[in-house]
Structure formats: structure tokens, C-alpha cells
Amino acid sequence: MDPQLKKGILDALVLSILAEGDTYGYHLSERVAGIMELSETALYPVLRRLEAQGWLGTYSVEHNGRLRKYYHLTAAGRERLRQYVEELTELERIIHIIAKGAGDHGEQA
Amino acid sequence: MGSRLDQVLERIRAGLDGLPEDTVRRVLDYYQEYIAEAIEAGRSEDEILLRLGDPGEIVEEIRAEASLAPEKTPADMPGPGLGGPSPTGTTEKTGDRCGRIYSGARAHAGKILLALGVSPFYLLGIGFYIIAAGGLLSALTAVGLTVAGILEIAPGYTWEKISMAGIGIFAAGCLAITGLLLWVGAAGITSFAHGLWRRDLPRGLERDQETAGRKRGNGEIKKKLVVLATIALLGLGVALPTGLPLRYFLIWNSVKPAFEVYTQTYNAADIREIEVKTLNSMIIAEVGARPGGNEIRIVYEEPDWMRGKFTVSGNRLIFSEESRGRLPFLDFVARHEGMTSVKIEVPPGYRARAMTLASKGGHITIALPAGDIKARTLTGNIRFDGCGSPFALRAVVKNGKIITGGRPLAGGSYTAGTGGEHTVELESNGGTVTIE
């Protein structure tokens, strides 16, 4: 997948998971991994970027004698997610047209 | 943690060497947390290694990001749009160098000042925690005292036991709520101090985290408060109908207030009629202790919210009591505090032509040979002892009882001794009239 495209989709995916409720790193990682193939190496920069943008915030909760870092969606993050959904809906429309064209010229859909 | 996992962390650490300490720490924290969680979830070392990916890639990615925009506030960083161009970062680089020098200088000078400024808040927070712990502890103590109180009540008084339990639950609930609120206050102060101390995060983010965390905490505290309030109200609901709290309240309020004593003496030969009117003080009319004397003495215990007035008009002695206007709701308060008294002592053998004793809330006690006596009270009790002299008596009660010879009568009025030369009228609206 195109790296820029993947980046955007990843951002949107993480935001949408957080939109369902706050979650901690490992759980978030499992959720993402269950949807698309992604190593921790790829996930960390995403989280870092989203946090730097102010789209998600973090807080720590004690768990088994250590701190578990939770991520939550900020108001700005919620707004960004809404934009992503709009953009992706538009993209979906275009993909549909592209796939149709590919079906007409090449393999049977 | 397995040694191969340690190696991964070590390689990340080595790879990030030279980057700001904070950045490195956060990366390592993240991976350490992930590994700890994965181990806790029962993942094998191989699985974890596979999921972590190549440490070299991590390092490269973070280094690339750090060289673009390290230590930047979120507002300064343009967000990569969906499939759009990534930020180039040429302008950021120059601005960043100045920022780093500035923040470095600020960090050193600021830390000391900050420590001085923050420590009082920490101390205050700790103080609040201690008080809050005291509140929660006293809630437990209330439970213990209640159990002890229930055990103290003699068998057979089931309602009192139930009521005691209710009162205990109510008290414990209230104390726990107080403790919890203080705890919240302590947490607030401490996190405020903590927020001042940890200024390494961009301001906007920090505030975001704080408010989000607080919101979450607020929800839980609200839940706890609702539970405690429900428990407390449940206790009150059990206790109130049994009447015990009211009785406690009345007993508690029956403590005699502070007062000053005023004594007036009159020549009994000058006084033919006596009129005493009080708001809530008790009235006691009796034969003075000194035989052969010829004085009428009035001894008034004056509480600080009342004023006594002595007047003589012709052969009529008048004592009245009025409010100083010091206390609001005097009627209500004084009804429970009406423990002070005005005492009229007459010499042996003295009979007033007319004696009028009236009190709104106080009790009236009469123990002297009857002349014409009128005694009226709204809520107090009347106790009358005619000391064997002949008299005609009429007693009326509205909501109370009349007791003669130690036995309560069925009706609300009573008449006796029609033949006497003096008449005694006793009237109480809400109290008991006792005739010896």
C-alpha cells in the first residue's frame, strides 16, 4: 500500500478505535493487528504523531504495580476523525469507480 | 523479561543515542509496557518478537521524525493529510535550535524555583489526604459505635435497636461522604502540584490529559457519592419513623443554657396580686423556705437571649419576659431550651387574692395553699399541689392528659371540689396537667 495512504488510514483507524472508548497500548495494538497487519514498530510513530497533533491524549492508571498508559480521543481528535470519515467516504466512491473500470477492462469482477 | 526481548530494548536504546532524553525514555517506556502486557497476556517470546518488528526500523522511524520536528508543540506541526505531502521541515529546523537553547536554560533555572513554588501545594495535598483518611476512618468508627450501641440496648426494645442501626448507617454514610469529598480535594491539589512540576509535555496536551483524567475520575466519584448518599438516606429512612432521632434531639437540646440570676424581694403585705408571664421559662410558685418571714421573692434565671421585667402597679406584682431579639426563630429554639426558670416564693400562710401564671412553652409547677390561681401554658406541663387547702378546681387539656392521684383520666377536662372559697384553673394546650 502507498505509505502516505496507509498512514492516513492508520490514523483514522486508531482514532476510530479510541472513539469507542479509552484504551491502553497493548489492547489498542491487538485491536489494530486484528484489523490490518501492523507491527508495533509501525504503531508507535502513529500514536506519537496523533498525540503531537493533539488528537489524542494519554493518562496513566496503575495496573499490577506498574503504570498502564491509556489513550483517549480529544475534542480535536474527534473532529479530525469526522474529517477522515468524510475523506474516506469520498475515497470509497472513487475506489468503487476504479474497481469497476478495472473489472471492465481486465479480470471479471 | 526474556533476554532476547532485553536485547531488542538495548538495541533501541543504543540506536536512539544522542536524541533528547525525554524522547528516548518515552520510546523505551512504550516498548517496555507493550512487552509487559504481552507477557501478562501469555504471549511467547517468539510471538512478541514477531509483533515488535525490526528494532532497526523503529530507530530509523523515530530518528527521522525527531530530525523533522523534535520538541514541537502540536500547533506548530502540520498534520499529514490523507495521502497528502508530508511536512518538509526546512523552516522548523532553524526555529528548533533557538527553541532548544531557550528551553534548556529555562529548565535549569526554572526547576529550583518550581520546586519551591510547588512544595506548599504538595504539603497541602498531603494534609488534605490525612484529614480525608480521618473522615473515612471515623465512618468505620461510627459503624463500630453503632454495633456497640445496639448491644447496649436491653433486649425487648427492638424498635430502639432498629433505630440505632439506622442512625449509625446515616452517620457512617455522612462521614464517608465527607471523607470522600476531602479525598477528592486532596487529589485535586496534588494533581495540580504535579501538573506544575511535570511541565515536559506541551501545555495543551497536558491540559487535555488532565481534564480527561479528571472527567473520568469525576464519573466514578459521582457513582460512589450516589451510593453513599443512598445508604445514608436509607439509614435516615429507617431511623426517623421510630422517633428516636427526635428524642435524641430533644434530650440533646435540654441542656440548661448559660444564665444570670436576678432576685427581687417585696414586702408580702404590699402585694395582693401576682402575675407572671414567660415566653419559655419554667414557672415555679411555692412556699419559701424561711418560716416567719414576710417577703415575696422572685428568683429569675435570665438566659442571654431573654430579658425579665419586674413591675409593681398598686398592689399588683407583674413579672414578664421578652426576647432580646438576639436569636432568630426564638419560639422554636427556646421551646427546646426552656430549661431556665422564674421562681416565686411566698411566705408560709400567704394567699394571693389572684395569681396568674402563664407560659408559652415552659412548665408550671405550683405548690402552695391555693388562693385564686390561673395557670396557662401552650406546650408545657402543669403540676399543681394545693397543699391541702380547700378549693374548687377546673383543669383543661387539649392534646395532653390530666393525671390525678397518679392515674391518667380519659377526658380532656376535670372539675373537683366545688365547695371551696378559692378557684384554681389549669389549662394546657399540649402538655400534661398533674394534680396532686
Coordinates of C-alpha atoms in Angstrom, one line a residue:
Chain A
M1 CA 0.0 0.0 0.0
D2 CA 1.1 3.5 -0.7
P3 CA 2.9 4.7 2.6
Q4 CA 1.1 8.0 2.7
L5 CA -2.3 6.4 2.1
K6 CA -1.5 3.8 4.8
K7 CA -0.5 6.5 7.2
G8 CA -3.8 8.3 6.7
I9 CA -5.8 5.1 7.1
L10 CA -3.9 4.1 10.2
D11 CA -4.5 7.4 11.8
A12 CA -8.2 7.2 11.0
L13 CA -8.3 3.6 12.3
V14 CA -6.6 4.4 15.6
L15 CA -8.9 7.4 16.1
S16 CA -12.0 5.4 15.4
I17 CA -11.0 2.7 17.9
L18 CA -10.4 5.4 20.5
A19 CA -13.8 6.9 19.6
E20 CA -15.4 3.7 21.1
G21 CA -13.7 4.4 24.4
D22 CA -10.3 4.9 26.1
T23 CA -7.9 2.0 25.8
Y24 CA -4.3 1.1 26.7
G25 CA -1.4 0.5 24.4
Y26 CA -1.4 -3.3 24.3
H27 CA -5.1 -3.6 23.8
L28 CA -5.1 -0.9 21.1
S29 CA -2.3 -2.8 19.4
E30 CA -4.2 -6.0 19.5
R31 CA -7.3 -4.3 18.1
V32 CA -5.3 -2.8 15.2
A33 CA -3.5 -6.0 14.5
G34 CA -6.8 -7.8 14.3
I35 CA -7.9 -5.4 11.5
M36 CA -4.8 -4.9 9.5
E37 CA -1.3 -6.3 9.6
L38 CA 0.9 -3.9 11.6
S39 CA 4.0 -4.3 13.8
E40 CA 4.5 -2.4 17.0
T41 CA 7.2 -0.6 15.2
A42 CA 4.7 0.9 12.8
L43 CA 2.1 1.6 15.5
Y44 CA 4.3 3.6 17.9
P45 CA 5.0 6.5 15.4
V46 CA 1.3 6.7 14.7
L47 CA 0.5 7.2 18.3
R48 CA 3.3 9.6 18.8
R49 CA 2.1 11.6 15.8
L50 CA -1.5 11.7 16.8
E51 CA -0.5 12.8 20.3
A52 CA 1.7 15.5 18.9
Q53 CA -1.2 16.7 16.8
G54 CA -3.3 17.0 19.9
W55 CA -5.8 14.5 18.6
L56 CA -5.3 12.0 21.4
G57 CA -4.2 12.4 25.0
T58 CA -2.8 10.0 27.5
Y59 CA -3.2 9.3 31.1
S60 CA -1.7 6.6 33.4
V61 CA -3.6 4.1 35.6
E62 CA -1.8 1.8 38.0
H63 CA -2.1 -1.8 37.0
N64 CA -0.3 -4.7 38.7
G65 CA 2.3 -2.4 40.3
R66 CA 3.2 -0.6 37.1
L67 CA 1.7 2.3 35.2
R68 CA -0.6 1.4 32.3
K69 CA -0.8 4.2 29.7
Y70 CA -4.3 4.9 28.4
Y71 CA -5.1 6.8 25.3
H72 CA -8.2 8.9 24.8
L73 CA -9.6 10.9 22.0
T74 CA -9.5 14.7 22.4
A75 CA -12.2 17.1 21.0
A76 CA -9.8 17.9 18.2
G77 CA -9.2 14.2 17.6
R78 CA -13.0 13.7 17.3
E79 CA -13.2 16.5 14.8
R80 CA -10.3 15.1 12.8
L81 CA -11.9 11.6 12.8
R82 CA -15.1 13.2 11.3
Q83 CA -13.0 14.8 8.6
Y84 CA -11.2 11.4 7.9
V85 CA -14.6 9.7 7.6
E86 CA -15.7 12.3 5.1
E87 CA -12.5 11.9 3.1
L88 CA -12.6 8.2 3.2
T89 CA -16.2 8.2 2.1
E90 CA -15.2 10.2 -0.9
L91 CA -12.3 7.8 -1.5
E92 CA -14.6 4.9 -1.3
R93 CA -16.7 6.4 -4.1
I94 CA -13.6 6.8 -6.3
I95 CA -12.3 3.3 -5.4
H96 CA -15.7 1.9 -6.5
I97 CA -15.3 3.6 -9.9
I98 CA -11.7 2.4 -10.3
A99 CA -12.6 -1.2 -9.4
K100 CA -15.5 -1.0 -11.9
G101 CA -13.1 0.2 -14.6
A102 CA -10.6 -2.5 -13.8
G103 CA -13.4 -5.1 -14.0
D104 CA -14.5 -3.8 -17.4
H105 CA -11.0 -3.9 -18.9
G106 CA -9.3 -6.8 -17.1
E107 CA -10.4 -9.6 -14.8
Q108 CA -14.0 -10.4 -14.3
A109 CA -15.4 -8.9 -11.1
Chain B
M1 CA 11.5 -10.4 30.7
G2 CA 13.4 -12.7 28.3
S3 CA 16.9 -11.9 27.3
R4 CA 16.1 -11.6 23.6
L5 CA 13.5 -9.0 24.5
D6 CA 16.0 -7.2 26.6
Q7 CA 18.3 -7.2 23.6
V8 CA 15.7 -5.6 21.5
L9 CA 15.2 -2.8 24.1
E10 CA 19.0 -2.4 24.3
R11 CA 19.3 -2.1 20.5
I12 CA 16.6 0.6 20.5
R13 CA 18.4 2.4 23.3
A14 CA 21.7 2.3 21.5
G15 CA 20.1 3.3 18.2
L16 CA 18.5 6.4 19.8
D17 CA 21.7 7.5 21.5
G18 CA 22.1 11.3 21.1
L19 CA 18.4 12.1 20.9
P20 CA 16.7 14.1 23.7
E21 CA 16.5 12.0 26.9
D22 CA 12.8 12.5 27.1
T23 CA 12.2 11.1 23.6
V24 CA 14.3 8.0 24.3
R25 CA 12.6 7.4 27.6
R26 CA 9.2 7.6 26.1
V27 CA 10.0 5.1 23.3
L28 CA 11.5 2.7 25.8
D29 CA 8.6 3.1 28.2
Y30 CA 6.2 2.3 25.3
Y31 CA 8.0 -0.9 24.3
Q32 CA 8.6 -2.0 27.8
E33 CA 4.9 -1.6 28.6
Y34 CA 4.0 -3.5 25.4
I35 CA 6.3 -6.4 26.4
A36 CA 5.0 -6.5 29.9
E37 CA 1.4 -6.6 28.7
A38 CA 2.1 -9.2 26.1
I39 CA 3.9 -11.4 28.7
E40 CA 0.9 -10.9 31.1
A41 CA -1.4 -11.9 28.3
G42 CA 0.6 -15.2 28.0
R43 CA 2.3 -14.5 24.7
S44 CA 5.5 -16.4 24.0
E45 CA 8.8 -14.6 23.4
D46 CA 8.8 -15.6 19.7
E47 CA 5.3 -14.2 19.2
I48 CA 6.3 -10.9 20.9
L49 CA 9.5 -10.6 18.9
L50 CA 7.5 -11.1 15.7
R51 CA 5.0 -8.4 16.7
L52 CA 7.6 -5.9 17.7
G53 CA 9.2 -5.9 14.3
D54 CA 12.7 -4.9 13.5
P55 CA 14.2 -2.6 16.1
G56 CA 16.4 -1.0 13.4
E57 CA 13.2 0.1 11.7
I58 CA 11.9 1.6 15.0
V59 CA 15.1 3.6 15.4
E60 CA 15.1 4.8 11.9
E61 CA 11.5 5.9 12.0
I62 CA 11.9 7.8 15.3
R63 CA 15.2 9.4 14.2
A64 CA 13.5 10.6 11.0
E65 CA 10.7 12.0 13.0
A66 CA 13.0 13.6 15.6
S67 CA 15.0 15.3 13.0
L68 CA 11.9 16.8 11.4
A69 CA 10.2 18.3 14.4
P70 CA 11.5 17.4 17.9
E71 CA 10.1 19.1 21.0
K72 CA 7.5 20.9 19.0
T73 CA 4.1 21.9 20.2
P74 CA 1.2 20.3 18.3
A75 CA 0.0 23.6 16.8
D76 CA 3.4 24.0 15.0
M77 CA 3.2 20.7 13.2
P78 CA 1.1 20.5 10.1
G79 CA -0.8 17.2 10.1
P80 CA -0.3 14.9 7.2
G81 CA -3.4 14.7 5.2
L82 CA -4.8 11.5 3.8
G83 CA -2.2 10.7 1.1
G84 CA -1.1 14.3 1.0
P85 CA 2.5 15.5 1.0
S86 CA 4.5 15.0 4.3
P87 CA 5.9 18.1 6.0
T88 CA 9.2 19.2 4.7
G89 CA 10.6 20.7 7.9
T90 CA 13.2 23.1 6.5
T91 CA 11.8 26.1 8.3
E92 CA 11.2 24.2 11.5
K93 CA 14.9 23.3 11.8
T94 CA 16.2 26.8 12.4
G95 CA 13.4 27.7 14.8
D96 CA 14.0 24.5 16.6
R97 CA 17.6 25.3 17.5
C98 CA 16.6 28.5 19.3
G99 CA 13.8 26.7 21.0
R100 CA 16.2 24.1 22.3
I101 CA 18.7 26.6 23.8
Y102 CA 15.9 28.6 25.3
S103 CA 14.2 25.6 26.8
G104 CA 17.5 24.2 28.1
A105 CA 18.2 27.5 30.0
R106 CA 14.7 27.7 31.3
A107 CA 14.8 24.1 32.5
H108 CA 17.7 24.6 34.9
A109 CA 16.8 27.9 36.4
G110 CA 13.1 27.1 36.5
K111 CA 13.4 23.7 38.2
I112 CA 14.6 25.2 41.5
L113 CA 12.0 28.0 41.6
L114 CA 9.4 25.5 40.6
A115 CA 10.3 23.1 43.4
L116 CA 10.0 26.0 45.9
G117 CA 6.6 27.0 44.4
V118 CA 5.2 23.6 44.1
S119 CA 6.1 22.1 47.5
P120 CA 3.5 24.0 49.5
F121 CA 0.8 22.6 47.3
Y122 CA 2.2 19.1 47.8
L123 CA 2.2 19.7 51.6
L124 CA -1.4 21.0 51.4
G125 CA -2.4 18.0 49.4
I126 CA -0.9 15.6 51.9
G127 CA -2.6 17.4 54.8
F128 CA -5.9 17.0 53.0
Y129 CA -5.2 13.3 52.4
I130 CA -4.6 12.9 56.2
I131 CA -7.9 14.7 57.1
A132 CA -9.8 12.7 54.4
A133 CA -8.4 9.4 55.8
G134 CA -9.5 10.6 59.2
G135 CA -13.0 11.1 57.8
L136 CA -13.1 7.7 56.3
L137 CA -11.7 6.2 59.5
S138 CA -14.4 7.9 61.6
A139 CA -17.0 6.4 59.3
L140 CA -15.7 3.0 60.3
T141 CA -15.7 4.0 63.9
A142 CA -19.3 5.1 63.6
V143 CA -20.1 1.6 62.4
G144 CA -18.3 0.1 65.5
L145 CA -20.0 2.5 67.9
T146 CA -23.4 1.7 66.4
V147 CA -22.8 -2.0 66.9
A148 CA -21.8 -1.3 70.5
G149 CA -24.8 0.9 71.0
I150 CA -27.2 -1.8 69.7
L151 CA -25.6 -4.3 72.1
E152 CA -26.1 -1.8 74.9
I153 CA -29.9 -1.6 74.4
A154 CA -31.7 -4.0 76.6
P155 CA -33.5 -6.9 75.0
G156 CA -37.1 -6.3 74.1
Y157 CA -36.5 -2.8 72.8
T158 CA -36.5 -3.9 69.2
W159 CA -37.5 -0.6 67.7
E160 CA -34.7 1.2 69.5
K161 CA -32.2 -1.3 68.1
I162 CA -33.5 -0.8 64.6
S163 CA -33.5 2.9 65.1
M164 CA -29.9 2.8 66.4
A165 CA -28.8 0.9 63.4
G166 CA -30.5 3.4 61.1
I167 CA -28.8 6.3 62.9
G168 CA -25.5 4.6 62.7
I169 CA -25.8 3.9 59.0
F170 CA -26.8 7.5 58.4
A171 CA -23.9 8.8 60.4
A172 CA -21.4 6.5 58.8
G173 CA -22.7 7.4 55.3
C174 CA -22.4 11.1 56.0
L175 CA -18.9 10.8 57.4
A176 CA -17.8 8.6 54.4
I177 CA -19.2 11.3 52.0
T178 CA -17.2 13.9 53.9
G179 CA -14.1 11.8 53.8
L180 CA -14.5 11.1 50.1
L181 CA -15.1 14.8 49.2
L182 CA -11.9 15.7 51.2
W183 CA -10.1 12.9 49.3
V184 CA -11.2 14.4 46.0
G185 CA -9.9 17.8 47.2
A186 CA -6.6 16.3 48.2
A187 CA -6.3 14.5 44.8
G188 CA -7.1 17.8 43.1
I189 CA -4.5 19.8 44.9
T190 CA -1.9 17.1 44.5
S191 CA -2.5 16.7 40.7
F192 CA -2.4 20.5 40.4
A193 CA 1.0 20.5 42.1
H194 CA 2.0 17.5 39.9
G195 CA 0.9 19.3 36.8
L196 CA 3.1 22.3 37.7
W197 CA 6.0 20.0 38.3
R198 CA 5.8 18.0 35.1
R199 CA 6.0 20.6 32.5
D200 CA 7.8 18.5 30.0
L201 CA 4.7 17.9 27.9
P202 CA 3.3 20.6 25.7
R203 CA 0.9 22.7 27.6
G204 CA -2.2 22.0 25.5
L205 CA -1.7 18.2 25.7
E206 CA -1.1 18.3 29.4
R207 CA -4.3 20.2 30.0
D208 CA -6.1 17.7 27.7
Q209 CA -4.9 14.8 29.7
E210 CA -5.7 16.3 33.0
T211 CA -9.2 17.3 32.1
A212 CA -9.9 13.9 30.5
G213 CA -8.5 12.1 33.5
R214 CA -10.5 14.3 35.9
K215 CA -13.7 13.7 33.9
R216 CA -13.2 10.0 34.2
G217 CA -12.5 10.3 37.9
N218 CA -15.5 12.6 38.4
G219 CA -17.8 10.0 37.0
E220 CA -16.5 7.3 39.4
I221 CA -16.6 9.6 42.4
K222 CA -20.2 10.6 41.5
K223 CA -21.1 7.0 41.4
K224 CA -19.6 6.4 44.8
L225 CA -21.2 9.5 46.2
V226 CA -24.6 8.4 45.0
V227 CA -24.1 5.0 46.6
L228 CA -23.1 6.5 49.9
A229 CA -25.9 9.1 49.9
T230 CA -28.4 6.3 49.2
I231 CA -27.0 4.3 52.2
A232 CA -27.2 7.4 54.4
L233 CA -30.7 8.2 53.4
L234 CA -31.8 4.6 53.8
G235 CA -30.4 4.8 57.4
L236 CA -32.3 8.0 58.0
G237 CA -35.4 6.5 56.5
V238 CA -35.2 3.6 58.9
A239 CA -34.4 5.8 62.0
L240 CA -36.8 8.7 61.5
P241 CA -40.1 6.8 61.8
T242 CA -39.1 5.2 65.0
G243 CA -38.9 8.6 66.7
L244 CA -35.6 8.0 68.3
P245 CA -33.7 10.8 66.5
L246 CA -36.3 13.3 67.6
R247 CA -36.0 12.1 71.2
Y248 CA -32.2 12.4 71.0
F249 CA -32.6 15.8 69.6
L250 CA -34.9 16.9 72.4
I251 CA -32.6 15.4 75.1
W252 CA -29.6 17.0 73.5
N253 CA -31.3 20.3 73.4
S254 CA -32.4 20.1 77.1
V255 CA -29.1 21.2 78.4
K256 CA -29.6 24.2 80.6
P257 CA -28.2 27.3 78.8
A258 CA -25.9 29.9 80.4
F259 CA -27.9 32.4 82.5
E260 CA -27.6 35.1 85.2
V261 CA -29.7 35.1 88.3
Y262 CA -31.8 38.1 89.3
T263 CA -33.6 38.2 92.7
Q264 CA -36.2 40.8 93.7
T265 CA -37.8 40.9 97.1
Y266 CA -41.1 42.5 98.0
N267 CA -43.0 43.0 101.3
A268 CA -45.8 40.4 101.2
A269 CA -48.1 42.9 102.9
D270 CA -47.9 45.2 99.9
I271 CA -48.7 42.6 97.3
R272 CA -52.2 41.2 96.8
E273 CA -52.0 40.1 93.2
I274 CA -49.2 38.3 91.3
E275 CA -49.0 38.0 87.6
V276 CA -46.1 36.1 85.9
K277 CA -45.8 35.7 82.1
T278 CA -42.9 34.0 80.4
L279 CA -42.1 33.0 76.9
N280 CA -40.4 29.7 77.6
S281 CA -39.0 29.8 81.1
M282 CA -40.5 27.4 83.7
I283 CA -42.6 29.0 86.4
I284 CA -42.3 27.7 89.9
A285 CA -44.6 29.0 92.6
E286 CA -44.0 27.7 96.1
V287 CA -43.9 28.5 99.8
G288 CA -40.5 30.0 100.7
A289 CA -38.2 28.0 102.9
R290 CA -37.9 30.6 105.7
P291 CA -40.7 30.4 108.2
G292 CA -41.9 33.6 109.8
G293 CA -40.5 35.7 107.0
N294 CA -42.8 38.2 105.3
E295 CA -41.2 38.5 101.9
I296 CA -42.2 37.5 98.4
R297 CA -39.1 36.7 96.5
I298 CA -38.8 36.3 92.7
V299 CA -35.7 34.5 91.5
Y300 CA -35.2 34.7 87.8
E301 CA -32.7 32.8 85.8
E302 CA -32.1 35.0 82.8
P303 CA -30.7 33.4 79.7
D304 CA -28.8 35.7 77.5
W305 CA -31.5 35.9 74.8
M306 CA -34.3 36.9 77.2
R307 CA -35.0 39.9 79.3
G308 CA -37.0 39.8 82.6
K309 CA -39.1 42.8 83.6
F310 CA -40.3 43.3 87.2
T311 CA -43.0 45.9 87.8
V312 CA -45.3 46.8 90.7
S313 CA -48.5 48.7 90.0
G314 CA -50.6 49.3 93.1
N315 CA -50.7 46.0 95.0
R316 CA -50.1 44.1 91.8
L317 CA -46.7 42.5 91.1
I318 CA -46.0 41.8 87.5
F319 CA -43.2 39.8 86.0
S320 CA -42.8 39.4 82.3
E321 CA -40.2 38.0 79.9
E322 CA -39.4 39.1 76.4
S323 CA -36.9 38.3 73.7
R324 CA -33.9 40.5 73.3
G325 CA -34.1 39.9 69.6
R326 CA -30.8 38.1 69.7
L327 CA -31.9 34.7 68.3
P328 CA -33.9 34.1 65.2
F329 CA -36.7 31.5 65.5
L330 CA -36.8 32.1 69.2
D331 CA -40.0 30.3 69.6
F332 CA -38.6 27.2 68.1
V333 CA -35.2 27.4 69.8
A334 CA -36.5 28.4 73.2
R335 CA -39.1 25.6 73.2
H336 CA -36.2 23.2 73.5
E337 CA -34.0 25.4 75.6
G338 CA -36.8 26.4 78.1
M339 CA -34.9 25.0 81.0
T340 CA -34.4 28.2 82.9
S341 CA -37.0 29.2 85.5
V342 CA -38.6 32.0 87.3
K343 CA -39.4 31.1 90.9
I344 CA -42.0 32.8 93.1
E345 CA -41.5 32.2 96.8
V346 CA -44.3 33.3 99.1
P347 CA -44.1 33.3 102.9
P348 CA -46.0 30.5 104.7
G349 CA -49.7 31.2 105.2
Y350 CA -49.7 33.8 102.3
R351 CA -52.5 33.7 99.9
A352 CA -52.6 36.0 96.9
R353 CA -56.0 37.3 96.0
A354 CA -55.2 36.4 92.4
M355 CA -52.3 34.7 90.9
T356 CA -51.9 34.4 87.2
L357 CA -49.1 32.2 85.8
A358 CA -48.8 31.9 82.0
S359 CA -46.0 30.5 79.9
K360 CA -45.9 29.7 76.2
G361 CA -43.5 26.8 76.3
G362 CA -42.4 26.4 79.9
H363 CA -43.6 24.0 82.6
I364 CA -45.6 25.5 85.5
T365 CA -45.2 24.0 89.0
I366 CA -47.4 25.2 91.8
A367 CA -47.0 24.1 95.4
L368 CA -48.7 26.4 97.8
P369 CA -52.0 26.8 99.6
A370 CA -54.4 27.9 96.9
G371 CA -55.8 31.3 96.5
D372 CA -57.4 32.1 93.2
I373 CA -55.0 30.7 90.7
K374 CA -55.0 30.7 86.9
A375 CA -52.2 28.8 85.2
R376 CA -52.0 28.5 81.4
T377 CA -49.4 27.1 79.1
L378 CA -49.3 26.3 75.4
T379 CA -46.9 23.4 75.2
G380 CA -45.6 22.9 78.8
N381 CA -46.8 20.7 81.6
I382 CA -48.6 21.9 84.7
R383 CA -48.1 20.3 88.1
F384 CA -50.3 21.5 90.9
D385 CA -50.2 20.8 94.6
G386 CA -52.8 22.7 96.7
C387 CA -51.1 21.7 99.9
G388 CA -54.4 20.5 101.4
S389 CA -56.3 23.8 101.3
P390 CA -59.9 23.7 100.1
F391 CA -60.5 24.9 96.6
A392 CA -62.6 24.4 93.5
L393 CA -60.5 23.2 90.6
R394 CA -61.0 23.1 86.9
A395 CA -58.4 21.6 84.6
V396 CA -58.5 21.5 80.8
V397 CA -56.1 20.0 78.3
K398 CA -56.4 19.9 74.5
N399 CA -53.8 17.4 73.3
G400 CA -52.3 16.2 76.6
K401 CA -53.5 14.2 79.6
I402 CA -54.8 15.0 83.0
I403 CA -53.4 13.0 85.8
T404 CA -54.9 12.9 89.3
G405 CA -53.9 10.6 92.1
G406 CA -51.3 9.2 89.8
R407 CA -53.8 7.9 87.3
P408 CA -54.4 9.4 83.9
L409 CA -58.0 10.5 83.1
A410 CA -59.8 9.6 80.0
G411 CA -61.2 13.0 79.2
G412 CA -59.7 16.4 78.4
S413 CA -61.3 18.3 81.3
Y414 CA -61.7 17.8 85.0
T415 CA -63.6 19.5 87.8
A416 CA -63.3 19.0 91.5
G417 CA -64.1 20.5 94.9
T418 CA -67.0 22.8 94.0
G419 CA -67.4 24.0 97.6
G420 CA -64.1 25.7 98.2
E421 CA -63.8 29.5 98.6
H422 CA -61.0 29.7 96.0
T423 CA -60.9 28.6 92.4
V424 CA -58.0 27.1 90.6
E425 CA -58.0 27.0 86.8
L426 CA -55.3 25.0 85.0
E427 CA -55.1 24.9 81.2
S428 CA -52.5 23.3 79.0
N429 CA -52.8 23.0 75.2
G430 CA -50.3 20.4 74.5
G431 CA -48.9 19.2 77.9
T432 CA -49.9 17.2 80.8
V433 CA -51.7 18.5 83.8
T434 CA -50.9 16.7 87.1
I435 CA -52.9 17.3 90.2
E436 CA -51.5 16.1 93.5

